[in-house]
PDB file of C-alpha atoms in Angstrom:
ATOM      1  CA  UNK X 196       0.000   0.000   0.000  1.00 53.00           C
ATOM      2  CA  UNK X 197       2.836   2.392   0.780  1.00 52.00           C
ATOM      3  CA  UNK X 198       4.310   1.770  -2.684  1.00 48.00           C
ATOM      4  CA  UNK X 199       0.939   2.437  -4.313  1.00 55.00           C
ATOM      5  CA  UNK X 200       0.544   5.605  -2.243  1.00 56.00           C
ATOM      6  CA  UNK X 201       3.952   6.845  -3.381  1.00 49.00           C
ATOM      7  CA  UNK X 202       3.102   5.974  -6.972  1.00 54.00           C
ATOM      8  CA  UNK X 203      -0.171   7.883  -6.818  1.00 55.00           C
ATOM      9  CA  UNK X 204       1.536  10.890  -5.282  1.00 55.00           C
ATOM     10  CA  UNK X 205       4.073  10.883  -8.125  1.00 54.00           C
ATOM     11  CA  UNK X 206       1.283  10.542 -10.684  1.00 54.00           C
ATOM     12  CA  UNK X 207      -0.557  13.541  -9.271  1.00 54.00           C
ATOM     13  CA  UNK X 208       2.567  15.647  -9.551  1.00 50.00           C
ATOM     14  CA  UNK X 209       2.513  15.149 -13.301  1.00 48.00           C
ATOM     15  CA  UNK X 210      -1.038  13.837 -13.659  1.00 52.00           C
ATOM     16  CA  UNK X 211      -0.242  10.511 -15.344  1.00 65.00           C
ATOM     17  CA  UNK X 212      -3.763   9.324 -16.069  1.00 71.00           C
ATOM     18  CA  UNK X 213      -2.748   5.948 -17.511  1.00 71.00           C
ATOM     19  CA  UNK X 214      -0.846   5.028 -14.334  1.00 76.00           C
ATOM     20  CA  UNK X 215      -3.639   6.264 -12.076  1.00 78.00           C
ATOM     21  CA  UNK X 216      -6.200   4.102 -13.838  1.00 76.00           C
ATOM     22  CA  UNK X 217      -3.846   1.106 -13.748  1.00 75.00           C
ATOM     23  CA  UNK X 218      -3.314   1.476  -9.996  1.00 79.00           C
ATOM     24  CA  UNK X 219      -6.982   1.974  -9.125  1.00 82.00           C
ATOM     25  CA  UNK X 220      -8.940  -0.146 -11.604  1.00 79.00           C
ATOM     26  CA  UNK X 221      -6.977  -3.290 -10.742  1.00 80.00           C
ATOM     27  CA  UNK X 222      -7.762  -3.017  -7.007  1.00 85.00           C
ATOM     28  CA  UNK X 223     -10.915  -3.904  -5.101  1.00 89.00           C
ATOM     29  CA  UNK X 224     -12.956  -1.168  -3.460  1.00 92.00           C
ATOM     30  CA  UNK X 225     -11.745  -2.289  -0.023  1.00 93.00           C
ATOM     31  CA  UNK X 226      -8.166  -1.976  -1.207  1.00 91.00           C
ATOM     32  CA  UNK X 227      -8.874   1.497  -2.574  1.00 91.00           C
ATOM     33  CA  UNK X 228     -10.284   2.531   0.813  1.00 93.00           C
ATOM     34  CA  UNK X 229      -7.063   1.305   2.444  1.00 92.00           C
ATOM     35  CA  UNK X 230      -5.057   3.307  -0.087  1.00 90.00           C
ATOM     36  CA  UNK X 231      -7.031   6.426   0.893  1.00 91.00           C
ATOM     37  CA  UNK X 232      -6.101   5.890   4.551  1.00 92.00           C
ATOM     38  CA  UNK X 233      -2.407   5.346   3.763  1.00 89.00           C
ATOM     39  CA  UNK X 234      -2.317   8.402   1.498  1.00 88.00           C
ATOM     40  CA  UNK X 235      -3.794  10.544   4.284  1.00 90.00           C
ATOM     41  CA  UNK X 236      -1.190   9.252   6.730  1.00 90.00           C
ATOM     42  CA  UNK X 237       1.682   9.869   4.322  1.00 87.00           C
ATOM     43  CA  UNK X 238       0.661  13.233   2.882  1.00 87.00           C
ATOM     44  CA  UNK X 239      -1.786  14.731   5.374  1.00 91.00           C
ATOM     45  CA  UNK X 240      -4.524  15.313   2.807  1.00 89.00           C
ATOM     46  CA  UNK X 241      -7.457  13.516   1.275  1.00 92.00           C
ATOM     47  CA  UNK X 242      -6.650  11.410  -1.784  1.00 90.00           C
ATOM     48  CA  UNK X 243     -10.009  11.985  -3.480  1.00 92.00           C
ATOM     49  CA  UNK X 244      -9.656  15.754  -3.138  1.00 92.00           C
ATOM     50  CA  UNK X 245      -6.128  15.537  -4.538  1.00 89.00           C
ATOM     51  CA  UNK X 246      -7.336  13.469  -7.495  1.00 87.00           C
ATOM     52  CA  UNK X 247     -10.209  15.857  -8.195  1.00 89.00           C
ATOM     53  CA  UNK X 248      -7.859  18.837  -8.200  1.00 87.00           C
ATOM     54  CA  UNK X 249      -5.703  17.276 -10.920  1.00 83.00           C
ATOM     55  CA  UNK X 250      -8.270  15.495 -13.063  1.00 84.00           C
ATOM     56  CA  UNK X 251     -11.342  16.586 -14.974  1.00 85.00           C
ATOM     57  CA  UNK X 252     -14.278  15.509 -17.084  1.00 85.00           C
ATOM     58  CA  UNK X 253     -15.422  11.917 -17.352  1.00 83.00           C
ATOM     59  CA  UNK X 254     -12.130  10.565 -16.077  1.00 82.00           C
ATOM     60  CA  UNK X 255     -12.478  12.526 -12.833  1.00 87.00           C
ATOM     61  CA  UNK X 256     -16.062  11.280 -12.458  1.00 89.00           C
ATOM     62  CA  UNK X 257     -14.933   7.683 -12.933  1.00 86.00           C
ATOM     63  CA  UNK X 258     -11.980   7.932 -10.537  1.00 88.00           C
ATOM     64  CA  UNK X 259     -14.135   9.497  -7.802  1.00 92.00           C
ATOM     65  CA  UNK X 260     -16.689   6.709  -8.322  1.00 92.00           C
ATOM     66  CA  UNK X 261     -13.968   4.084  -7.976  1.00 90.00           C
ATOM     67  CA  UNK X 262     -12.804   5.649  -4.728  1.00 93.00           C
ATOM     68  CA  UNK X 263     -16.294   5.679  -3.177  1.00 95.00           C
ATOM     69  CA  UNK X 264     -17.596   2.761  -1.045  1.00 96.00           C
ATOM     70  CA  UNK X 265     -20.379   0.874  -2.908  1.00 95.00           C
ATOM     71  CA  UNK X 266     -23.321   1.820  -0.690  1.00 97.00           C
ATOM     72  CA  UNK X 267     -22.160   5.444  -0.530  1.00 97.00           C
ATOM     73  CA  UNK X 268     -21.876   5.427  -4.306  1.00 97.00           C
ATOM     74  CA  UNK X 269     -25.456   4.191  -4.728  1.00 98.00           C
ATOM     75  CA  UNK X 270     -26.690   6.805  -2.248  1.00 98.00           C
ATOM     76  CA  UNK X 271     -24.795   9.571  -4.060  1.00 97.00           C
ATOM     77  CA  UNK X 272     -26.210   8.508  -7.420  1.00 97.00           C
ATOM     78  CA  UNK X 273     -29.758   8.550  -6.057  1.00 97.00           C
ATOM     79  CA  UNK X 274     -29.179  11.965  -4.488  1.00 97.00           C
ATOM     80  CA  UNK X 275     -27.807  13.302  -7.756  1.00 95.00           C
ATOM     81  CA  UNK X 276     -30.768  11.837  -9.647  1.00 96.00           C
ATOM     82  CA  UNK X 277     -33.236  13.506  -7.290  1.00 95.00           C
ATOM     83  CA  UNK X 278     -31.510  16.807  -6.604  1.00 89.00           C
ATOM     84  CA  UNK X 279     -29.934  17.563  -9.967  1.00 72.00           C
ATOM     85  CA  UNK X 280     -31.545  19.521 -12.798  1.00 73.00           C
ATOM     86  CA  UNK X 281     -34.688  17.466 -13.301  1.00 77.00           C
ATOM     87  CA  UNK X 282     -35.213  13.994 -11.857  1.00 84.00           C
ATOM     88  CA  UNK X 283     -33.189  11.218 -13.510  1.00 94.00           C
ATOM     89  CA  UNK X 284     -35.826   8.499 -13.380  1.00 96.00           C
ATOM     90  CA  UNK X 285     -33.579   5.979 -15.123  1.00 96.00           C
ATOM     91  CA  UNK X 286     -31.167   5.995 -12.162  1.00 97.00           C
ATOM     92  CA  UNK X 287     -34.003   5.564  -9.655  1.00 98.00           C
ATOM     93  CA  UNK X 288     -35.335   2.640 -11.676  1.00 98.00           C
ATOM     94  CA  UNK X 289     -31.943   0.960 -12.100  1.00 98.00           C
ATOM     95  CA  UNK X 290     -30.936   1.083  -8.437  1.00 98.00           C
ATOM     96  CA  UNK X 291     -34.254   0.399  -6.712  1.00 98.00           C
ATOM     97  CA  UNK X 292     -35.248  -2.425  -9.074  1.00 97.00           C
ATOM     98  CA  UNK X 293     -31.924  -4.258  -8.878  1.00 97.00           C
ATOM     99  CA  UNK X 294     -30.679  -3.986  -5.283  1.00 97.00           C
ATOM    100  CA  UNK X 295     -31.521  -6.490  -2.551  1.00 95.00           C
ATOM    101  CA  UNK X 296     -33.629  -5.520   0.465  1.00 94.00           C
ATOM    102  CA  UNK X 297     -30.512  -5.511   2.654  1.00 94.00           C
ATOM    103  CA  UNK X 298     -28.670  -3.237   0.219  1.00 96.00           C
ATOM    104  CA  UNK X 299     -31.595  -0.821   0.017  1.00 97.00           C
ATOM    105  CA  UNK X 300     -31.809  -0.621   3.813  1.00 96.00           C
ATOM    106  CA  UNK X 301     -28.108   0.268   3.928  1.00 97.00           C
ATOM    107  CA  UNK X 302     -28.565   2.825   1.151  1.00 98.00           C
ATOM    108  CA  UNK X 303     -31.384   4.503   3.097  1.00 97.00           C
ATOM    109  CA  UNK X 304     -29.163   4.807   6.182  1.00 97.00           C
ATOM    110  CA  UNK X 305     -26.160   6.132   4.259  1.00 98.00           C
ATOM    111  CA  UNK X 306     -28.339   8.530   2.243  1.00 98.00           C
ATOM    112  CA  UNK X 307     -29.577  10.136   5.448  1.00 97.00           C
ATOM    113  CA  UNK X 308     -26.074  10.332   6.921  1.00 97.00           C
ATOM    114  CA  UNK X 309     -24.154  11.529   3.866  1.00 96.00           C
ATOM    115  CA  UNK X 310     -26.775  13.330   1.769  1.00 95.00           C
ATOM    116  CA  UNK X 311     -28.590  15.074   4.603  1.00 92.00           C
ATOM    117  CA  UNK X 312     -32.115  13.945   3.845  1.00 92.00           C
ATOM    118  CA  UNK X 313     -34.565  11.053   3.848  1.00 96.00           C
ATOM    119  CA  UNK X 314     -34.581   9.059   0.634  1.00 97.00           C
ATOM    120  CA  UNK X 315     -38.282   8.219   0.798  1.00 97.00           C
ATOM    121  CA  UNK X 316     -39.210  11.865   1.344  1.00 96.00           C
ATOM    122  CA  UNK X 317     -37.016  12.994  -1.552  1.00 96.00           C
ATOM    123  CA  UNK X 318     -38.498  10.363  -3.886  1.00 97.00           C
ATOM    124  CA  UNK X 319     -42.015  11.364  -2.854  1.00 96.00           C
ATOM    125  CA  UNK X 320     -41.210  15.011  -3.499  1.00 93.00           C
ATOM    126  CA  UNK X 321     -39.794  14.415  -6.972  1.00 93.00           C
ATOM    127  CA  UNK X 322     -42.073  11.712  -8.421  1.00 95.00           C
ATOM    128  CA  UNK X 323     -45.814  11.125  -8.641  1.00 94.00           C
ATOM    129  CA  UNK X 324     -48.607   8.679  -9.341  1.00 95.00           C
ATOM    130  CA  UNK X 325     -48.177   4.949  -9.670  1.00 94.00           C
ATOM    131  CA  UNK X 326     -44.529   5.394 -10.637  1.00 96.00           C
ATOM    132  CA  UNK X 327     -43.934   6.927  -7.219  1.00 97.00           C
ATOM    133  CA  UNK X 328     -46.012   4.249  -5.508  1.00 97.00           C
ATOM    134  CA  UNK X 329     -43.995   1.366  -6.952  1.00 97.00           C
ATOM    135  CA  UNK X 330     -40.690   3.097  -6.179  1.00 98.00           C
ATOM    136  CA  UNK X 331     -41.730   3.514  -2.533  1.00 97.00           C
ATOM    137  CA  UNK X 332     -42.877  -0.103  -2.346  1.00 97.00           C
ATOM    138  CA  UNK X 333     -39.482  -1.263  -3.597  1.00 97.00           C
ATOM    139  CA  UNK X 334     -37.826   1.047  -1.084  1.00 96.00           C
ATOM    140  CA  UNK X 335     -39.907  -0.359   1.779  1.00 94.00           C
ATOM    141  CA  UNK X 336     -39.689  -4.056   0.949  1.00 90.00           C
ATOM    142  CA  UNK X 337     -38.661  -6.023   4.015  1.00 82.00           C
ATOM    143  CA  UNK X 338     -37.978  -9.422   2.470  1.00 78.00           C
ATOM    144  CA  UNK X 339     -36.785 -10.559  -0.943  1.00 80.00           C
ATOM    145  CA  UNK X 340     -36.835 -14.292  -0.276  1.00 84.00           C
ATOM    146  CA  UNK X 341     -39.501 -16.962  -0.045  1.00 89.00           C
ATOM    147  CA  UNK X 342     -42.417 -18.273  -2.111  1.00 93.00           C
ATOM    148  CA  UNK X 343     -46.110 -18.389  -1.268  1.00 93.00           C
ATOM    149  CA  UNK X 344     -47.255 -21.464  -3.183  1.00 94.00           C
ATOM    150  CA  UNK X 345     -50.894 -20.631  -2.566  1.00 95.00           C
ATOM    151  CA  UNK X 346     -50.585 -17.281  -4.368  1.00 95.00           C
ATOM    152  CA  UNK X 347     -48.644 -18.229  -7.499  1.00 96.00           C
ATOM    153  CA  UNK X 348     -51.605 -19.147  -9.715  1.00 96.00           C
ATOM    154  CA  UNK X 349     -53.778 -16.382  -8.216  1.00 96.00           C
ATOM    155  CA  UNK X 350     -51.107 -13.746  -8.932  1.00 95.00           C
ATOM    156  CA  UNK X 351     -50.688 -15.020 -12.486  1.00 95.00           C
ATOM    157  CA  UNK X 352     -54.421 -14.842 -13.174  1.00 93.00           C
ATOM    158  CA  UNK X 353     -54.654 -11.342 -11.702  1.00 91.00           C
ATOM    159  CA  UNK X 354     -51.855 -10.145 -13.964  1.00 90.00           C
ATOM    160  CA  UNK X 355     -53.534 -11.699 -16.993  1.00 88.00           C
ATOM    161  CA  UNK X 356     -56.820  -9.991 -16.157  1.00 85.00           C
ATOM    162  CA  UNK X 357     -55.096  -6.678 -15.438  1.00 82.00           C
ATOM    163  CA  UNK X 358     -53.353  -6.672 -18.820  1.00 74.00           C
ATOM    164  CA  UNK X 359     -56.415  -7.177 -20.979  1.00 68.00           C
ATOM    165  CA  UNK X 360     -57.766  -3.638 -20.847  1.00 54.00           C
ATOM    166  CA  UNK X 361     -56.702  -0.371 -22.381  1.00 46.00           C
ATOM    167  CA  UNK X 362     -53.607   1.646 -21.489  1.00 48.00           C
ATOM    168  CA  UNK X 363     -53.611   2.346 -17.772  1.00 48.00           C
ATOM    169  CA  UNK X 364     -56.054  -0.437 -16.949  1.00 58.00           C
ATOM    170  CA  UNK X 365     -55.625  -1.844 -13.443  1.00 80.00           C
ATOM    171  CA  UNK X 366     -52.030  -0.743 -12.938  1.00 88.00           C
ATOM    172  CA  UNK X 367     -52.625  -1.301  -9.232  1.00 89.00           C
ATOM    173  CA  UNK X 368     -52.614  -5.076  -9.744  1.00 89.00           C
ATOM    174  CA  UNK X 369     -49.213  -4.965 -11.402  1.00 91.00           C
ATOM    175  CA  UNK X 370     -47.818  -2.631  -8.745  1.00 94.00           C
ATOM    176  CA  UNK X 371     -49.072  -4.655  -5.785  1.00 94.00           C
ATOM    177  CA  UNK X 372     -47.682  -7.921  -7.141  1.00 95.00           C
ATOM    178  CA  UNK X 373     -44.381  -6.628  -8.519  1.00 95.00           C
ATOM    179  CA  UNK X 374     -43.706  -4.512  -5.446  1.00 95.00           C
ATOM    180  CA  UNK X 375     -44.552  -7.098  -2.784  1.00 93.00           C
ATOM    181  CA  UNK X 376     -43.211 -10.429  -4.030  1.00 95.00           C
ATOM    182  CA  UNK X 377     -39.727 -11.936  -3.921  1.00 95.00           C
ATOM    183  CA  UNK X 378     -37.806 -12.551  -7.143  1.00 95.00           C
ATOM    184  CA  UNK X 379     -38.143 -16.285  -6.604  1.00 95.00           C
ATOM    185  CA  UNK X 380     -41.902 -15.996  -6.242  1.00 96.00           C
ATOM    186  CA  UNK X 381     -42.200 -13.695  -9.255  1.00 97.00           C
ATOM    187  CA  UNK X 382     -40.304 -16.108 -11.489  1.00 97.00           C
ATOM    188  CA  UNK X 383     -42.851 -18.816 -10.694  1.00 97.00           C
ATOM    189  CA  UNK X 384     -45.701 -16.362 -11.297  1.00 97.00           C
ATOM    190  CA  UNK X 385     -44.243 -15.415 -14.681  1.00 97.00           C
ATOM    191  CA  UNK X 386     -43.936 -19.087 -15.627  1.00 97.00           C
ATOM    192  CA  UNK X 387     -47.571 -19.675 -14.670  1.00 97.00           C
ATOM    193  CA  UNK X 388     -48.586 -16.528 -16.550  1.00 96.00           C
ATOM    194  CA  UNK X 389     -46.938 -17.745 -19.756  1.00 95.00           C
ATOM    195  CA  UNK X 390     -48.339 -21.245 -19.385  1.00 95.00           C
ATOM    196  CA  UNK X 391     -51.899 -19.921 -19.186  1.00 94.00           C
ATOM    197  CA  UNK X 392     -51.712 -16.945 -21.567  1.00 92.00           C
ATOM    198  CA  UNK X 393     -49.058 -18.123 -24.006  1.00 92.00           C
ATOM    199  CA  UNK X 394     -47.285 -14.772 -23.683  1.00 90.00           C
ATOM    200  CA  UNK X 395     -44.432 -13.319 -21.667  1.00 93.00           C
ATOM    201  CA  UNK X 396     -45.332 -11.001 -18.793  1.00 93.00           C
ATOM    202  CA  UNK X 397     -43.455  -8.187 -20.549  1.00 91.00           C
ATOM    203  CA  UNK X 398     -46.113  -8.208 -23.282  1.00 84.00           C
ATOM    204  CA  UNK X 399     -48.827  -7.594 -20.711  1.00 81.00           C
ATOM    205  CA  UNK X 400     -46.913  -4.730 -19.106  1.00 88.00           C
ATOM    206  CA  UNK X 401     -46.231  -3.044 -22.432  1.00 84.00           C
ATOM    207  CA  UNK X 402     -49.923  -3.219 -23.264  1.00 73.00           C
ATOM    208  CA  UNK X 403     -51.115  -2.031 -19.874  1.00 75.00           C
ATOM    209  CA  UNK X 404     -49.021   1.070 -19.194  1.00 84.00           C
ATOM    210  CA  UNK X 405     -46.505   3.500 -20.680  1.00 87.00           C
ATOM    211  CA  UNK X 406     -43.642   5.838 -19.800  1.00 93.00           C
ATOM    212  CA  UNK X 407     -41.549   5.608 -16.650  1.00 95.00           C
ATOM    213  CA  UNK X 408     -43.996   3.292 -14.901  1.00 95.00           C
ATOM    214  CA  UNK X 409     -43.680   0.844 -17.781  1.00 94.00           C
ATOM    215  CA  UNK X 410     -39.878   1.121 -17.618  1.00 96.00           C
ATOM    216  CA  UNK X 411     -39.905   0.496 -13.863  1.00 98.00           C
ATOM    217  CA  UNK X 412     -42.214  -2.505 -14.130  1.00 96.00           C
ATOM    218  CA  UNK X 413     -40.110  -4.011 -16.902  1.00 97.00           C
ATOM    219  CA  UNK X 414     -36.957  -3.458 -14.838  1.00 98.00           C
ATOM    220  CA  UNK X 415     -38.511  -5.286 -11.865  1.00 98.00           C
ATOM    221  CA  UNK X 416     -39.522  -8.173 -14.137  1.00 97.00           C
ATOM    222  CA  UNK X 417     -36.105  -8.401 -15.774  1.00 98.00           C
ATOM    223  CA  UNK X 418     -34.287  -8.256 -12.434  1.00 98.00           C
ATOM    224  CA  UNK X 419     -36.590 -10.945 -11.035  1.00 97.00           C
ATOM    225  CA  UNK X 420     -35.661 -13.151 -13.965  1.00 97.00           C
ATOM    226  CA  UNK X 421     -31.923 -12.329 -14.001  1.00 97.00           C
ATOM    227  CA  UNK X 422     -30.124  -9.315 -12.587  1.00 98.00           C
ATOM    228  CA  UNK X 423     -26.968  -9.995 -14.678  1.00 97.00           C
ATOM    229  CA  UNK X 424     -29.047 -10.200 -17.881  1.00 98.00           C
ATOM    230  CA  UNK X 425     -30.776  -6.919 -16.944  1.00 98.00           C
ATOM    231  CA  UNK X 426     -27.418  -5.168 -16.608  1.00 97.00           C
ATOM    232  CA  UNK X 427     -26.039  -6.790 -19.761  1.00 97.00           C
ATOM    233  CA  UNK X 428     -28.970  -5.290 -21.673  1.00 97.00           C
ATOM    234  CA  UNK X 429     -28.515  -1.909 -19.962  1.00 96.00           C
ATOM    235  CA  UNK X 430     -24.819  -1.862 -20.896  1.00 92.00           C
ATOM    236  CA  UNK X 431     -25.599  -2.785 -24.483  1.00 93.00           C
ATOM    237  CA  UNK X 432     -28.158  -0.011 -24.772  1.00 93.00           C
ATOM    238  CA  UNK X 433     -25.774   2.527 -23.231  1.00 89.00           C
ATOM    239  CA  UNK X 434     -23.306   1.808 -26.026  1.00 85.00           C
ATOM    240  CA  UNK X 435     -25.805   1.617 -28.873  1.00 81.00           C
ATOM    241  CA  UNK X 436     -27.447   5.005 -28.541  1.00 65.00           C
ATOM    242  CA  UNK X 437     -26.565   8.005 -30.670  1.00 65.00           C
ATOM    243  CA  UNK X 438     -23.380   8.669 -28.721  1.00 69.00           C
ATOM    244  CA  UNK X 439     -22.356   6.439 -25.847  1.00 75.00           C
ATOM    245  CA  UNK X 440     -24.161   7.068 -22.563  1.00 85.00           C
ATOM    246  CA  UNK X 441     -20.915   7.272 -20.572  1.00 84.00           C
ATOM    247  CA  UNK X 442     -22.645   8.010 -17.270  1.00 89.00           C
ATOM    248  CA  UNK X 443     -24.730   4.829 -17.423  1.00 91.00           C
ATOM    249  CA  UNK X 444     -21.761   2.808 -18.652  1.00 88.00           C
ATOM    250  CA  UNK X 445     -19.576   4.004 -15.782  1.00 88.00           C
ATOM    251  CA  UNK X 446     -22.274   3.660 -13.140  1.00 93.00           C
ATOM    252  CA  UNK X 447     -22.989   0.032 -13.996  1.00 93.00           C
ATOM    253  CA  UNK X 448     -19.342  -0.974 -14.380  1.00 89.00           C
ATOM    254  CA  UNK X 449     -18.440   0.606 -11.030  1.00 90.00           C
ATOM    255  CA  UNK X 450     -21.469  -0.598  -9.058  1.00 93.00           C
ATOM    256  CA  UNK X 451     -21.442  -4.176 -10.397  1.00 92.00           C
ATOM    257  CA  UNK X 452     -17.684  -4.620 -10.726  1.00 87.00           C
ATOM    258  CA  UNK X 453     -17.359  -6.695  -7.567  1.00 88.00           C
ATOM    259  CA  UNK X 454     -20.906  -8.040  -7.403  1.00 90.00           C
ATOM    260  CA  UNK X 455     -21.767  -9.984 -10.549  1.00 92.00           C
ATOM    261  CA  UNK X 456     -19.597  -8.650 -13.370  1.00 90.00           C
ATOM    262  CA  UNK X 457     -18.465 -12.121 -14.432  1.00 89.00           C
ATOM    263  CA  UNK X 458     -22.110 -13.151 -14.799  1.00 94.00           C
ATOM    264  CA  UNK X 459     -22.911  -9.917 -16.639  1.00 94.00           C
ATOM    265  CA  UNK X 460     -20.045 -10.574 -19.047  1.00 91.00           C
ATOM    266  CA  UNK X 461     -21.313 -14.100 -19.708  1.00 94.00           C
ATOM    267  CA  UNK X 462     -24.870 -12.847 -20.290  1.00 97.00           C
ATOM    268  CA  UNK X 463     -23.603 -10.084 -22.575  1.00 95.00           C
ATOM    269  CA  UNK X 464     -21.698 -12.589 -24.701  1.00 96.00           C
ATOM    270  CA  UNK X 465     -24.696 -14.930 -24.877  1.00 97.00           C
ATOM    271  CA  UNK X 466     -27.205 -12.186 -25.668  1.00 97.00           C
ATOM    272  CA  UNK X 467     -25.188 -10.149 -28.174  1.00 96.00           C
ATOM    273  CA  UNK X 468     -22.533 -12.490 -29.564  1.00 96.00           C
ATOM    274  CA  UNK X 469     -19.634 -10.217 -28.612  1.00 92.00           C
ATOM    275  CA  UNK X 470     -17.554  -9.742 -25.488  1.00 89.00           C
ATOM    276  CA  UNK X 471     -18.236  -6.790 -23.217  1.00 87.00           C
ATOM    277  CA  UNK X 472     -14.541  -5.936 -23.404  1.00 83.00           C
ATOM    278  CA  UNK X 473     -14.462  -5.539 -27.188  1.00 82.00           C
ATOM    279  CA  UNK X 474     -17.784  -3.705 -27.210  1.00 85.00           C
ATOM    280  CA  UNK X 475     -16.610  -1.102 -24.687  1.00 81.00           C
ATOM    281  CA  UNK X 476     -13.343  -0.427 -26.531  1.00 69.00           C
ATOM    282  CA  UNK X 477     -14.664   1.747 -29.379  1.00 64.00           C
ATOM    283  CA  UNK X 478     -17.523   3.221 -27.373  1.00 59.00           C
ATOM    284  CA  UNK X 479     -16.084   5.708 -24.900  1.00 58.00           C
ATOM    285  CA  UNK X 480     -13.340   8.259 -24.350  1.00 58.00           C
ATOM    286  CA  UNK X 481      -9.800   6.864 -24.208  1.00 48.00           C
ATOM    287  CA  UNK X 482      -8.988   7.007 -20.483  1.00 48.00           C
ATOM    288  CA  UNK X 483     -12.477   6.001 -19.439  1.00 59.00           C
ATOM    289  CA  UNK X 484     -12.498   3.190 -21.973  1.00 57.00           C
ATOM    290  CA  UNK X 485      -9.170   1.833 -20.799  1.00 50.00           C
ATOM    291  CA  UNK X 486     -10.296   1.858 -17.181  1.00 56.00           C
ATOM    292  CA  UNK X 487     -13.576   0.121 -17.912  1.00 62.00           C
ATOM    293  CA  UNK X 488     -11.872  -2.444 -20.116  1.00 55.00           C
ATOM    294  CA  UNK X 489      -9.436  -3.114 -17.286  1.00 54.00           C
ATOM    295  CA  UNK X 490     -12.351  -3.640 -14.923  1.00 59.00           C
ATOM    296  CA  UNK X 491     -13.790  -6.337 -17.195  1.00 56.00           C
ATOM    297  CA  UNK X 492     -10.518  -8.242 -16.947  1.00 52.00           C
ATOM    298  CA  UNK X 493      -9.357  -7.895 -13.325  1.00 51.00           C
ATOM    299  CA  UNK X 494     -10.960 -10.089 -10.680  1.00 45.00           C
ATOM    300  CA  UNK X 495      -9.620  -7.977  -7.785  1.00 45.00           C
ATOM    301  CA  UNK X 496      -7.441 -10.746  -6.396  1.00 42.00           C
TER     302      UNK X 496
END
């Protein structure tokens, strides 16, 4: 750690971005937190502040993200989504649909401590309608495990009935089921739904609602089926828009790097016939690209 601290200090003197990304991207988040402590001991100042003073643009954003503990990073992204210019609903959807109950509880605590507010209150103040209702239900979920065998067929039939009407018909049914059932339970409901109706649950959602509520419902469904596949699709879309969505690309790579990135890589390859590594390469700015590519290779040993 002392050697890495010295190396980083030397890099900041001349701002050697390639070396900085090599030193940070190949370490785990815990190791980066230890580096921050050692740097403070050796130089009497905060490493993140020192990095921010020498870097800029997307590379600074990525480096700061790498240096932030995972739960703090999620909390900061939610705060930015809620308190920035306009509400970034995509970030709210991504984080609240994909995190476990335990992770969300930790995020709520850290949000209050580090962002100076209550997450539920901020979501309520910046969203509305059934979109808000489902977000709050996901925020308040107390258990994401277990199956109620007696409700599987009933839930499936309710979803089928709710999806037969016009746009906006019986959204409450979708919300109550998607927001109150475990992923394991939902997978069995979706299987029963398809067996009876002959269609995927996504088809019912797309016919029953629109806009951000539709996007949130679909995210919950996709995460219930496979969180890695959900993020593989999100990464693919971030690199296939008119201009790469660097913020989404960075957020997913940083937040999932030590959680399920190997599974995401496998899903990406299976779904799109190309490796995540080679797809990222031509899609982003040089320093950011190199860092993200490095993160797809290193296993943080």
